[in-house]
Amino acid sequence: MIPSIPQPAFLRFTYGAYVALFFVYLALPLTVVIVFAFNDSQFPSLPWEGFTWNWFFGEERPMIGAFHERAILRAIGTSAWVALCVSVLSVGVGTANAFLFNRYDFRGKNLLYVVMLLPLVIPGIVLGISILVFSSTIANGLWDFAKIDLEVLRPGLVLVILGQFSFITTIATLVISARLQKFDQSLEEAALNLGATPLEAIRTITIPFLRPALIGATVVAFLMSFENFNTTLMLVGSDAPLTIAMFDRLKEGSTPLLNAVSLLLILGSSLLALLVILVQRKK
Amino acid sequence: MTQMTARLGFFVLLMPLLLWLALLIIIPHIDMFLLSLRERVGVGEYETSFANYLILFTEPLYIWTFVRTAVMSVLATAITLIIAFPVSIYIAKIAQGRLQQILFMLCLIPFYVSELVRTFGWMILLRETGIVSNFVQWVGIVDRPVEFLYNDAAIMVGLVYTSMLFMVVPLVTTLESLDNSVIEAGYDLGGSTLSVMREIIIPHAAPGIMSGCIVVFMLSLGNYLTPIMLGGKDSLWFTEMIYNQFIVRFNWELGAAFGFMLLVLSSAIVWAMLRLTGQTLAKTME
C-alpha cells in the first residue's frame, strides 16, 4: 500500500502491471487517432497502406488535407472566435464574482454562492435547451407585440456563446476565487496608505497577483469552449463550430482527414495546457 | 464618500452576477418548465396540464430509456471508481517525486482532448475492421472480423474512459492528505491490508470518492456523443430523446418535459449522495 510496508513481490508486480495497463488504456484511443492520420488509405483502419502527409497537405481529391479543406478551416475559425468571446466574457464576469464573494458580506451571499455553482450540475443539453426555449420565447414575444424579428435570438453563434458562457463562468469564478483568497489584503491597505486610490491599488497590486489565475482561467475557458459539444449542439445555427462539423462528418463515415484534424486539436490543446502549467509554476 | 464608493463598487460587482444567473440560468429553466406544462390541444391552442409528463411515464420506450440511462450511469460510475481507486493509491502513495508528477499529468491529458476525438479513437479501435478485431484474429481467438462497436459494452467503455479523470483527480487529492504513519499504525496494530483499507483508507478518501462519483454520474447521464457514436440502434440514451424531440420532431413541449425530468433525476441523485455523506455542494466543488 505504501513503500514502508513490505508486500510480497508477486503482489507488487501485479499491482505495477495493473497501473501500467491502466495507462495503456488511457493512451490507446489517442494513439490510434494520431497514427492513422498518416495512413495512406481512405479509411482510418487497418490494413496499414504506408505513410503519407496527404491528410494534412494533400490538395487533390480524394485526399484533400486538413489545411486545404475549406469547410474544416472555416469551422476552426468559428470555434476560435466563439472560444475567444466566451473566455473574455467569462473571465471578466468571473473576476467580478470573485471580488464580490471575497470582499463583501451581504444578505443571501451563501444562497447566491450555491446558485452560482448550479451551472456545473446541470447537464449541458438541458442548459442548451433551456436557453433555446427562453430566447425563442423572447423572440416570439417581440414578434407578436412589436413585429420585430431579432435574428440574434434564433439559434446561431450568439446563442452558442451565451450557452457556453453560462457554465464556463462558474469555472472561471472558482479558479480566480481560489487565488484571490490567498491574497494578503494588508498589501492593498499599504498601497492605500501610500496614497493610491482604491482602483489604483487594485490595478497595481491585486491584479498582478491574480495574473496566473487570470491566464489559467482564460486558457481553461478557451479550451472548454473549443471542445464543448452538448450545449453547442442545441444552440447551433448554420455556422458550425469545429466539434459540430466533425460530428456531422463522423456520422457519414470517417476518412483519415478527421484523424489529421484531431491530431491538430490534440497539439493545440497540449500547447495551451503546457502554457497553463508554465504560468502556474512561475508563481 | 468611501461608504458611497464601497456601495457603488458592490453594485457594480453584483450586477453581472445577477444578470448572468437570472437571464441564462434561472429564468430559462423556469421558462422550460412552463413550456413542459403546455399541452397542444389544437392548432395554436394550448392548455396547462401534466400531459407531457404523462406521456413520458406511460410510453414504454420513453420510460424504459429514462430508467436505462440512469442505471447505466450508476454502473459507469461504479466501474470508474473501481478502476480508478487502485491507480489513485498508486499515484498518491507509491509513486515518488518525478514519477508521481508525470503519472498525474498523464491522467490529465485525455481531458485536454475533445470528447469527440476520444470517442473517435474508440470507434477506430472497436469497429469491425478495427484494431481490437484485427488483434484477436492475429492472436487466433477468432478467425473472422468481430464487431465490438454498437453495443452497450462499447458505450460503457467510452463512458468510463471519458469520466476517468474526474474520478482520479479528487481521489489522488484526498489520498495524498492521508499521513503514511496512520497507515503504518494500522498495520502495527495487527491490521491486514483489507482491514486497513476498510478502516482507514476508504473512510479518509470518502469526500474524494463522493465528489468523484457525483461528477462522473452527472457527466454520464448528460452524455450525448458517446452513446450515439458507440451504441447501436437499440442502445438509446435519454439525451438522445431530448435532442430528437427538439430538433427532429420539433415537439418542444415534450422535449422540455424530458429535459426537466433529466434535471430532476440528476439533481435528486446528487442531493441524495450529498445527504448520504453530510457534505454540501460548495464543499464538493473546491
PDB file of N, CA and C in Angstrom, chain A residues 1-5 15 18-19 22-23 25-26 29 33 36 44-46 97 100 104 106 112 116-117 120-121 126 130 133-134 136-137 165-166 170 223 227 229-230 233 246-247 250 254 259 269 273 277, chain B residues 10 13 17 20 23-24 27-29 31 83 86-87 89-90 93-94 96 103 105 112 114 116 120-122 124 127 129 131 134 157 160-161 164 180 184 187 193 218 222 224-225 229 243 252 259 266 282:
ATOM      1  N   MET A   1       0.832  -1.209   0.000  1.00  0.00           N
ATOM      2  CA  MET A   1       0.000   0.000   0.000  1.00  0.00           C
ATOM      3  C   MET A   1       0.867   1.259   0.000  1.00  0.00           C
ATOM      4  N   ILE A   2       1.805   1.305   0.958  1.00  0.00           N
ATOM      5  CA  ILE A   2       2.784   2.396   0.955  1.00  0.00           C
ATOM      6  C   ILE A   2       4.164   1.748   0.983  1.00  0.00           C
ATOM      7  N   PRO A   3       5.189   2.469   0.506  1.00  0.00           N
ATOM      8  CA  PRO A   3       6.502   1.835   0.332  1.00  0.00           C
ATOM      9  C   PRO A   3       7.071   1.245   1.622  1.00  0.00           C
ATOM     10  N   SER A   4       6.726   1.833   2.786  1.00  0.00           N
ATOM     11  CA  SER A   4       7.341   1.370   4.017  1.00  0.00           C
ATOM     12  C   SER A   4       6.737   0.056   4.511  1.00  0.00           C
ATOM     13  N   ILE A   5       5.635  -0.366   3.925  1.00  0.00           N
ATOM     14  CA  ILE A   5       5.040  -1.639   4.338  1.00  0.00           C
ATOM     15  C   ILE A   5       5.431  -2.705   3.315  1.00  0.00           C
ATOM     16  N   TYR A  15       0.341  -5.382  -9.032  1.00  0.00           N
ATOM     17  CA  TYR A  15      -0.135  -4.021  -8.857  1.00  0.00           C
ATOM     18  C   TYR A  15       0.484  -3.089  -9.897  1.00  0.00           C
ATOM     19  N   TYR A  18      -0.963  -3.694 -13.240  1.00  0.00           N
ATOM     20  CA  TYR A  18      -2.315  -3.126 -13.347  1.00  0.00           C
ATOM     21  C   TYR A  18      -2.244  -1.636 -13.683  1.00  0.00           C
ATOM     22  N   VAL A  19      -1.365  -0.928 -12.958  1.00  0.00           N
ATOM     23  CA  VAL A  19      -1.243   0.510 -13.204  1.00  0.00           C
ATOM     24  C   VAL A  19      -0.719   0.769 -14.609  1.00  0.00           C
ATOM     25  N   PHE A  22      -3.438   0.350 -17.010  1.00  0.00           N
ATOM     26  CA  PHE A  22      -4.343   1.498 -16.937  1.00  0.00           C
ATOM     27  C   PHE A  22      -3.855   2.620 -17.852  1.00  0.00           C
ATOM     28  N   PHE A  23      -2.552   2.866 -17.828  1.00  0.00           N
ATOM     29  CA  PHE A  23      -2.049   3.966 -18.655  1.00  0.00           C
ATOM     30  C   PHE A  23      -2.055   3.603 -20.134  1.00  0.00           C
ATOM     31  N   TYR A  25      -4.456   1.851 -21.416  1.00  0.00           N
ATOM     32  CA  TYR A  25      -5.876   2.107 -21.699  1.00  0.00           C
ATOM     33  C   TYR A  25      -6.113   3.598 -21.942  1.00  0.00           C
ATOM     34  N   LEU A  26      -5.478   4.449 -21.119  1.00  0.00           N
ATOM     35  CA  LEU A  26      -5.636   5.899 -21.298  1.00  0.00           C
ATOM     36  C   LEU A  26      -5.066   6.358 -22.637  1.00  0.00           C
ATOM     37  N   PRO A  29      -6.720   5.119 -27.246  1.00  0.00           N
ATOM     38  CA  PRO A  29      -7.561   5.796 -28.248  1.00  0.00           C
ATOM     39  C   PRO A  29      -6.849   6.972 -28.913  1.00  0.00           C
ATOM     40  N   VAL A  33      -5.756   7.386 -32.987  1.00  0.00           N
ATOM     41  CA  VAL A  33      -6.202   8.559 -33.749  1.00  0.00           C
ATOM     42  C   VAL A  33      -5.002   9.215 -34.419  1.00  0.00           C
ATOM     43  N   PHE A  36      -3.265   6.874 -37.317  1.00  0.00           N
ATOM     44  CA  PHE A  36      -3.991   6.713 -38.572  1.00  0.00           C
ATOM     45  C   PHE A  36      -4.170   8.021 -39.347  1.00  0.00           C
ATOM     46  N   PRO A  44      -9.689   5.219 -41.827  1.00  0.00           N
ATOM     47  CA  PRO A  44      -8.785   5.202 -40.667  1.00  0.00           C
ATOM     48  C   PRO A  44      -8.815   3.839 -40.000  1.00  0.00           C
ATOM     49  N   SER A  45      -8.418   2.793 -40.721  1.00  0.00           N
ATOM     50  CA  SER A  45      -8.398   1.463 -40.116  1.00  0.00           C
ATOM     51  C   SER A  45      -7.341   0.627 -40.828  1.00  0.00           C
ATOM     52  N   LEU A  46      -7.080  -0.542 -40.270  1.00  0.00           N
ATOM     53  CA  LEU A  46      -6.121  -1.442 -40.892  1.00  0.00           C
ATOM     54  C   LEU A  46      -6.703  -1.923 -42.223  1.00  0.00           C
ATOM     55  N   ASN A  97     -17.157  38.335  -9.961  1.00  0.00           N
ATOM     56  CA  ASN A  97     -17.750  37.436  -8.970  1.00  0.00           C
ATOM     57  C   ASN A  97     -16.773  37.129  -7.842  1.00  0.00           C
ATOM     58  N   LEU A 100     -16.557  39.961  -5.527  1.00  0.00           N
ATOM     59  CA  LEU A 100     -17.805  40.085  -4.783  1.00  0.00           C
ATOM     60  C   LEU A 100     -17.844  39.091  -3.627  1.00  0.00           C
ATOM     61  N   TYR A 104     -17.022  41.148   0.014  1.00  0.00           N
ATOM     62  CA  TYR A 104     -18.244  41.730   0.559  1.00  0.00           C
ATOM     63  C   TYR A 104     -19.025  40.688   1.340  1.00  0.00           C
ATOM     64  N   PHE A 106     -22.909  40.145   2.474  1.00  0.00           N
ATOM     65  CA  PHE A 106     -24.244  40.702   2.259  1.00  0.00           C
ATOM     66  C   PHE A 106     -25.263  39.596   2.506  1.00  0.00           C
ATOM     67  N   LEU A 112     -26.617  32.791  -2.870  1.00  0.00           N
ATOM     68  CA  LEU A 112     -26.158  33.211  -4.197  1.00  0.00           C
ATOM     69  C   LEU A 112     -24.958  32.380  -4.631  1.00  0.00           C
ATOM     70  N   MET A 116     -24.686  30.115  -7.884  1.00  0.00           N
ATOM     71  CA  MET A 116     -23.590  30.333  -8.809  1.00  0.00           C
ATOM     72  C   MET A 116     -22.943  28.995  -9.214  1.00  0.00           C
ATOM     73  N   LEU A 117     -22.992  28.010  -8.301  1.00  0.00           N
ATOM     74  CA  LEU A 117     -22.395  26.707  -8.604  1.00  0.00           C
ATOM     75  C   LEU A 117     -23.296  25.823  -9.462  1.00  0.00           C
ATOM     76  N   LEU A 120     -22.784  23.994 -12.981  1.00  0.00           N
ATOM     77  CA  LEU A 120     -21.916  22.826 -13.113  1.00  0.00           C
ATOM     78  C   LEU A 120     -22.675  21.519 -12.916  1.00  0.00           C
ATOM     79  N   VAL A 121     -23.824  21.560 -12.231  1.00  0.00           N
ATOM     80  CA  VAL A 121     -24.547  20.311 -12.013  1.00  0.00           C
ATOM     81  C   VAL A 121     -25.744  20.163 -12.954  1.00  0.00           C
ATOM     82  N   VAL A 126     -29.440  20.137 -21.161  1.00  0.00           N
ATOM     83  CA  VAL A 126     -30.563  20.841 -20.531  1.00  0.00           C
ATOM     84  C   VAL A 126     -30.283  22.346 -20.518  1.00  0.00           C
ATOM     85  N   SER A 130     -32.785  24.954 -22.356  1.00  0.00           N
ATOM     86  CA  SER A 130     -33.473  25.996 -21.589  1.00  0.00           C
ATOM     87  C   SER A 130     -33.184  27.370 -22.191  1.00  0.00           C
ATOM     88  N   VAL A 133     -35.169  27.639 -25.419  1.00  0.00           N
ATOM     89  CA  VAL A 133     -36.592  27.892 -25.164  1.00  0.00           C
ATOM     90  C   VAL A 133     -36.800  29.350 -24.766  1.00  0.00           C
ATOM     91  N   PHE A 134     -35.969  29.841 -23.849  1.00  0.00           N
ATOM     92  CA  PHE A 134     -36.147  31.201 -23.346  1.00  0.00           C
ATOM     93  C   PHE A 134     -35.916  32.227 -24.448  1.00  0.00           C
ATOM     94  N   SER A 136     -36.266  31.864 -27.628  1.00  0.00           N
ATOM     95  CA  SER A 136     -37.332  31.935 -28.628  1.00  0.00           C
ATOM     96  C   SER A 136     -38.631  32.454 -28.029  1.00  0.00           C
ATOM     97  N   THR A 137     -38.806  32.292 -26.709  1.00  0.00           N
ATOM     98  CA  THR A 137     -39.956  32.938 -26.069  1.00  0.00           C
ATOM     99  C   THR A 137     -39.864  34.451 -26.269  1.00  0.00           C
ATOM    100  N   PHE A 165     -20.920  30.371 -22.191  1.00  0.00           N
ATOM    101  CA  PHE A 165     -20.606  31.345 -21.142  1.00  0.00           C
ATOM    102  C   PHE A 165     -21.334  30.989 -19.845  1.00  0.00           C
ATOM    103  N   SER A 166     -22.588  30.496 -19.978  1.00  0.00           N
ATOM    104  CA  SER A 166     -23.414  30.304 -18.788  1.00  0.00           C
ATOM    105  C   SER A 166     -22.811  29.298 -17.814  1.00  0.00           C
ATOM    106  N   THR A 170     -18.826  29.865 -14.173  1.00  0.00           N
ATOM    107  CA  THR A 170     -18.689  29.268 -12.841  1.00  0.00           C
ATOM    108  C   THR A 170     -17.260  28.779 -12.636  1.00  0.00           C
ATOM    109  N   LEU A 223     -10.313  26.467 -23.865  1.00  0.00           N
ATOM    110  CA  LEU A 223     -10.327  25.037 -24.191  1.00  0.00           C
ATOM    111  C   LEU A 223     -11.716  24.449 -24.009  1.00  0.00           C
ATOM    112  N   GLU A 227     -13.940  22.835 -27.068  1.00  0.00           N
ATOM    113  CA  GLU A 227     -14.267  21.413 -27.082  1.00  0.00           C
ATOM    114  C   GLU A 227     -15.710  21.140 -26.715  1.00  0.00           C
ATOM    115  N   PHE A 229     -19.477  20.352 -26.637  1.00  0.00           N
ATOM    116  CA  PHE A 229     -20.330  19.727 -27.639  1.00  0.00           C
ATOM    117  C   PHE A 229     -21.810  19.824 -27.278  1.00  0.00           C
ATOM    118  N   ASN A 230     -22.157  19.385 -26.070  1.00  0.00           N
ATOM    119  CA  ASN A 230     -23.575  19.219 -25.720  1.00  0.00           C
ATOM    120  C   ASN A 230     -24.375  20.503 -25.805  1.00  0.00           C
ATOM    121  N   LEU A 233     -24.522  21.881 -29.382  1.00  0.00           N
ATOM    122  CA  LEU A 233     -25.384  21.111 -30.284  1.00  0.00           C
ATOM    123  C   LEU A 233     -26.814  21.652 -30.298  1.00  0.00           C
ATOM    124  N   MET A 246     -17.194  18.270 -37.183  1.00  0.00           N
ATOM    125  CA  MET A 246     -16.570  16.946 -37.175  1.00  0.00           C
ATOM    126  C   MET A 246     -17.594  15.863 -36.871  1.00  0.00           C
ATOM    127  N   PHE A 247     -18.510  16.172 -35.978  1.00  0.00           N
ATOM    128  CA  PHE A 247     -19.555  15.209 -35.617  1.00  0.00           C
ATOM    129  C   PHE A 247     -20.405  14.864 -36.837  1.00  0.00           C
ATOM    130  N   LEU A 250     -18.415  12.616 -39.020  1.00  0.00           N
ATOM    131  CA  LEU A 250     -18.221  11.300 -38.405  1.00  0.00           C
ATOM    132  C   LEU A 250     -19.464  10.438 -38.590  1.00  0.00           C
ATOM    133  N   SER A 254     -16.009   8.047 -41.748  1.00  0.00           N
ATOM    134  CA  SER A 254     -14.821   8.842 -41.477  1.00  0.00           C
ATOM    135  C   SER A 254     -13.709   8.545 -42.464  1.00  0.00           C
ATOM    136  N   ASN A 259      -8.778  12.238 -38.581  1.00  0.00           N
ATOM    137  CA  ASN A 259      -7.634  11.969 -37.710  1.00  0.00           C
ATOM    138  C   ASN A 259      -6.660  13.132 -37.747  1.00  0.00           C
ATOM    139  N   SER A 269      -4.356  21.830 -28.058  1.00  0.00           N
ATOM    140  CA  SER A 269      -4.730  21.877 -26.654  1.00  0.00           C
ATOM    141  C   SER A 269      -3.569  21.502 -25.746  1.00  0.00           C
ATOM    142  N   ALA A 273      -2.312  23.746 -22.714  1.00  0.00           N
ATOM    143  CA  ALA A 273      -2.202  23.163 -21.374  1.00  0.00           C
ATOM    144  C   ALA A 273      -0.804  23.394 -20.813  1.00  0.00           C
ATOM    145  N   ILE A 277       0.530  25.311 -17.318  1.00  0.00           N
ATOM    146  CA  ILE A 277       1.444  24.739 -16.329  1.00  0.00           C
ATOM    147  C   ILE A 277       2.644  25.657 -16.113  1.00  0.00           C
TER     148      ILE A 277
ATOM    149  N   PHE B  10     -19.903  47.619  -4.805  1.00  0.00           N
ATOM    150  CA  PHE B  10     -20.680  46.415  -4.531  1.00  0.00           C
ATOM    151  C   PHE B  10     -21.715  46.160  -5.620  1.00  0.00           C
ATOM    152  N   LEU B  13     -20.232  45.137  -8.950  1.00  0.00           N
ATOM    153  CA  LEU B  13     -19.802  43.741  -8.964  1.00  0.00           C
ATOM    154  C   LEU B  13     -20.987  42.777  -8.940  1.00  0.00           C
ATOM    155  N   LEU B  17     -23.215  39.344 -12.024  1.00  0.00           N
ATOM    156  CA  LEU B  17     -23.584  38.056 -11.432  1.00  0.00           C
ATOM    157  C   LEU B  17     -25.093  37.834 -11.534  1.00  0.00           C
ATOM    158  N   TRP B  20     -26.250  37.401 -15.198  1.00  0.00           N
ATOM    159  CA  TRP B  20     -25.859  36.081 -15.691  1.00  0.00           C
ATOM    160  C   TRP B  20     -26.796  35.003 -15.145  1.00  0.00           C
ATOM    161  N   LEU B  23     -30.686  35.695 -16.254  1.00  0.00           N
ATOM    162  CA  LEU B  23     -31.055  35.596 -17.672  1.00  0.00           C
ATOM    163  C   LEU B  23     -30.628  34.286 -18.324  1.00  0.00           C
ATOM    164  N   LEU B  24     -29.563  33.679 -17.823  1.00  0.00           N
ATOM    165  CA  LEU B  24     -29.083  32.478 -18.512  1.00  0.00           C
ATOM    166  C   LEU B  24     -29.342  31.187 -17.737  1.00  0.00           C
ATOM    167  N   ILE B  27     -34.235  32.060 -15.121  1.00  0.00           N
ATOM    168  CA  ILE B  27     -35.431  32.289 -15.940  1.00  0.00           C
ATOM    169  C   ILE B  27     -35.547  31.263 -17.079  1.00  0.00           C
ATOM    170  N   PRO B  28     -34.470  30.936 -17.800  1.00  0.00           N
ATOM    171  CA  PRO B  28     -34.612  29.908 -18.841  1.00  0.00           C
ATOM    172  C   PRO B  28     -35.149  28.579 -18.319  1.00  0.00           C
ATOM    173  N   HIS B  29     -34.709  28.193 -17.108  1.00  0.00           N
ATOM    174  CA  HIS B  29     -35.203  26.917 -16.593  1.00  0.00           C
ATOM    175  C   HIS B  29     -36.667  27.006 -16.184  1.00  0.00           C
ATOM    176  N   ASP B  31     -38.788  28.980 -17.626  1.00  0.00           N
ATOM    177  CA  ASP B  31     -39.480  29.029 -18.908  1.00  0.00           C
ATOM    178  C   ASP B  31     -39.605  27.631 -19.514  1.00  0.00           C
ATOM    179  N   ILE B  83     -12.017   1.013 -11.067  1.00  0.00           N
ATOM    180  CA  ILE B  83     -10.767   1.057 -11.845  1.00  0.00           C
ATOM    181  C   ILE B  83      -9.832   2.135 -11.307  1.00  0.00           C
ATOM    182  N   PRO B  86      -7.439   1.891  -7.197  1.00  0.00           N
ATOM    183  CA  PRO B  86      -6.055   1.403  -7.047  1.00  0.00           C
ATOM    184  C   PRO B  86      -5.034   2.313  -7.729  1.00  0.00           C
ATOM    185  N   VAL B  87      -5.398   2.829  -8.904  1.00  0.00           N
ATOM    186  CA  VAL B  87      -4.475   3.706  -9.618  1.00  0.00           C
ATOM    187  C   VAL B  87      -4.201   4.962  -8.793  1.00  0.00           C
ATOM    188  N   ILE B  89      -4.364   5.297  -5.522  1.00  0.00           N
ATOM    189  CA  ILE B  89      -3.491   4.965  -4.387  1.00  0.00           C
ATOM    190  C   ILE B  89      -2.048   4.893  -4.868  1.00  0.00           C
ATOM    191  N   TYR B  90      -1.856   4.271  -6.029  1.00  0.00           N
ATOM    192  CA  TYR B  90      -0.504   4.156  -6.586  1.00  0.00           C
ATOM    193  C   TYR B  90       0.098   5.544  -6.794  1.00  0.00           C
ATOM    194  N   LYS B  93       0.429   7.378  -3.188  1.00  0.00           N
ATOM    195  CA  LYS B  93       1.220   6.811  -2.093  1.00  0.00           C
ATOM    196  C   LYS B  93       2.492   6.094  -2.541  1.00  0.00           C
ATOM    197  N   ILE B  94       2.451   5.388  -3.678  1.00  0.00           N
ATOM    198  CA  ILE B  94       3.603   4.560  -4.025  1.00  0.00           C
ATOM    199  C   ILE B  94       4.584   5.298  -4.931  1.00  0.00           C
ATOM    200  N   GLN B  96       6.847   8.120  -6.374  1.00  0.00           N
ATOM    201  CA  GLN B  96       7.518   9.188  -5.638  1.00  0.00           C
ATOM    202  C   GLN B  96       8.021  10.269  -6.598  1.00  0.00           C
ATOM    203  N   LEU B 103       2.894  10.745 -13.767  1.00  0.00           N
ATOM    204  CA  LEU B 103       1.698   9.906 -13.836  1.00  0.00           C
ATOM    205  C   LEU B 103       0.435  10.759 -13.688  1.00  0.00           C
ATOM    206  N   MET B 105       0.094  13.920 -14.429  1.00  0.00           N
ATOM    207  CA  MET B 105      -0.090  14.688 -15.662  1.00  0.00           C
ATOM    208  C   MET B 105      -0.683  13.815 -16.766  1.00  0.00           C
ATOM    209  N   TYR B 112      -7.739  17.105 -21.844  1.00  0.00           N
ATOM    210  CA  TYR B 112      -7.450  18.271 -22.675  1.00  0.00           C
ATOM    211  C   TYR B 112      -7.837  18.042 -24.132  1.00  0.00           C
ATOM    212  N   SER B 114     -10.577  16.897 -26.991  1.00  0.00           N
ATOM    213  CA  SER B 114     -12.025  16.918 -27.142  1.00  0.00           C
ATOM    214  C   SER B 114     -12.649  15.536 -27.000  1.00  0.00           C
ATOM    215  N   LEU B 116     -14.964  14.394 -28.592  1.00  0.00           N
ATOM    216  CA  LEU B 116     -15.199  13.869 -29.929  1.00  0.00           C
ATOM    217  C   LEU B 116     -14.006  13.035 -30.403  1.00  0.00           C
ATOM    218  N   PHE B 120     -13.903   9.083 -31.166  1.00  0.00           N
ATOM    219  CA  PHE B 120     -13.413   8.670 -32.485  1.00  0.00           C
ATOM    220  C   PHE B 120     -12.342   7.597 -32.326  1.00  0.00           C
ATOM    221  N   GLY B 121     -11.442   7.798 -31.366  1.00  0.00           N
ATOM    222  CA  GLY B 121     -10.399   6.816 -31.081  1.00  0.00           C
ATOM    223  C   GLY B 121     -10.991   5.451 -30.757  1.00  0.00           C
ATOM    224  N   TRP B 122     -12.011   5.440 -29.927  1.00  0.00           N
ATOM    225  CA  TRP B 122     -12.644   4.156 -29.581  1.00  0.00           C
ATOM    226  C   TRP B 122     -13.335   3.541 -30.782  1.00  0.00           C
ATOM    227  N   ILE B 124     -12.285   3.741 -33.877  1.00  0.00           N
ATOM    228  CA  ILE B 124     -11.223   3.123 -34.684  1.00  0.00           C
ATOM    229  C   ILE B 124     -10.787   1.802 -34.051  1.00  0.00           C
ATOM    230  N   ARG B 127     -14.288  -0.936 -34.076  1.00  0.00           N
ATOM    231  CA  ARG B 127     -15.122  -1.308 -35.221  1.00  0.00           C
ATOM    232  C   ARG B 127     -14.659  -2.623 -35.854  1.00  0.00           C
ATOM    233  N   THR B 129     -13.493  -3.522 -38.649  1.00  0.00           N
ATOM    234  CA  THR B 129     -12.186  -3.548 -39.292  1.00  0.00           C
ATOM    235  C   THR B 129     -11.125  -2.929 -38.387  1.00  0.00           C
ATOM    236  N   ILE B 131      -8.759  -2.123 -34.717  1.00  0.00           N
ATOM    237  CA  ILE B 131      -7.522  -2.668 -34.162  1.00  0.00           C
ATOM    238  C   ILE B 131      -7.811  -3.900 -33.299  1.00  0.00           C
ATOM    239  N   ASN B 134      -8.745  -6.922 -35.374  1.00  0.00           N
ATOM    240  CA  ASN B 134      -7.568  -7.470 -36.038  1.00  0.00           C
ATOM    241  C   ASN B 134      -6.651  -8.181 -35.045  1.00  0.00           C
ATOM    242  N   VAL B 157     -17.463   1.319 -22.087  1.00  0.00           N
ATOM    243  CA  VAL B 157     -16.031   1.592 -22.240  1.00  0.00           C
ATOM    244  C   VAL B 157     -15.812   3.088 -22.473  1.00  0.00           C
ATOM    245  N   VAL B 160     -16.696   5.255 -19.261  1.00  0.00           N
ATOM    246  CA  VAL B 160     -15.688   5.124 -18.211  1.00  0.00           C
ATOM    247  C   VAL B 160     -14.433   5.898 -18.609  1.00  0.00           C
ATOM    248  N   TYR B 161     -14.050   5.773 -19.868  1.00  0.00           N
ATOM    249  CA  TYR B 161     -12.855   6.455 -20.342  1.00  0.00           C
ATOM    250  C   TYR B 161     -12.991   7.965 -20.213  1.00  0.00           C
ATOM    251  N   MET B 164     -12.876   9.149 -16.484  1.00  0.00           N
ATOM    252  CA  MET B 164     -11.814   8.700 -15.592  1.00  0.00           C
ATOM    253  C   MET B 164     -11.125   9.833 -14.832  1.00  0.00           C
ATOM    254  N   ASN B 180       1.085   8.838   5.932  1.00  0.00           N
ATOM    255  CA  ASN B 180       1.536   7.447   5.853  1.00  0.00           C
ATOM    256  C   ASN B 180       1.602   6.777   7.220  1.00  0.00           C
ATOM    257  N   GLU B 184       0.676   3.030   8.574  1.00  0.00           N
ATOM    258  CA  GLU B 184       1.639   2.178   9.276  1.00  0.00           C
ATOM    259  C   GLU B 184       1.092   1.757  10.641  1.00  0.00           C
ATOM    260  N   TYR B 187      -1.208  -1.096  10.356  1.00  0.00           N
ATOM    261  CA  TYR B 187      -0.550  -2.403  10.220  1.00  0.00           C
ATOM    262  C   TYR B 187       0.077  -2.825  11.550  1.00  0.00           C
ATOM    263  N   THR B 193      -4.101  -5.919   5.102  1.00  0.00           N
ATOM    264  CA  THR B 193      -4.284  -4.931   4.040  1.00  0.00           C
ATOM    265  C   THR B 193      -5.762  -4.608   3.853  1.00  0.00           C
ATOM    266  N   MET B 218     -23.000  12.612 -13.211  1.00  0.00           N
ATOM    267  CA  MET B 218     -23.649  13.685 -13.982  1.00  0.00           C
ATOM    268  C   MET B 218     -23.165  13.706 -15.418  1.00  0.00           C
ATOM    269  N   GLY B 222     -25.619  13.022 -18.641  1.00  0.00           N
ATOM    270  CA  GLY B 222     -25.815  14.075 -19.622  1.00  0.00           C
ATOM    271  C   GLY B 222     -25.047  13.865 -20.911  1.00  0.00           C
ATOM    272  N   TYR B 224     -23.979  12.756 -24.555  1.00  0.00           N
ATOM    273  CA  TYR B 224     -24.736  12.562 -25.792  1.00  0.00           C
ATOM    274  C   TYR B 224     -23.873  11.842 -26.830  1.00  0.00           C
ATOM    275  N   LEU B 225     -22.640  12.322 -26.972  1.00  0.00           N
ATOM    276  CA  LEU B 225     -21.752  11.794 -28.013  1.00  0.00           C
ATOM    277  C   LEU B 225     -21.484  10.301 -27.886  1.00  0.00           C
ATOM    278  N   MET B 229     -22.438   7.592 -30.716  1.00  0.00           N
ATOM    279  CA  MET B 229     -21.423   7.102 -31.629  1.00  0.00           C
ATOM    280  C   MET B 229     -21.043   5.651 -31.365  1.00  0.00           C
ATOM    281  N   TYR B 243     -32.902  15.503 -27.684  1.00  0.00           N
ATOM    282  CA  TYR B 243     -32.462  16.080 -28.952  1.00  0.00           C
ATOM    283  C   TYR B 243     -33.490  15.797 -30.053  1.00  0.00           C
ATOM    284  N   TRP B 252     -41.401  20.698 -28.966  1.00  0.00           N
ATOM    285  CA  TRP B 252     -40.652  21.311 -27.872  1.00  0.00           C
ATOM    286  C   TRP B 252     -41.287  21.048 -26.519  1.00  0.00           C
ATOM    287  N   GLY B 259     -36.365  17.198 -20.736  1.00  0.00           N
ATOM    288  CA  GLY B 259     -35.223  17.918 -20.191  1.00  0.00           C
ATOM    289  C   GLY B 259     -35.391  18.169 -18.705  1.00  0.00           C
ATOM    290  N   SER B 266     -30.977  14.082 -12.213  1.00  0.00           N
ATOM    291  CA  SER B 266     -29.594  14.404 -11.897  1.00  0.00           C
ATOM    292  C   SER B 266     -29.485  15.113 -10.548  1.00  0.00           C
ATOM    293  N   ALA B 282     -21.089  23.304  -1.979  1.00  0.00           N
ATOM    294  CA  ALA B 282     -19.974  24.248  -2.022  1.00  0.00           C
ATOM    295  C   ALA B 282     -18.664  23.549  -1.648  1.00  0.00           C
TER     296      ALA B 282
END
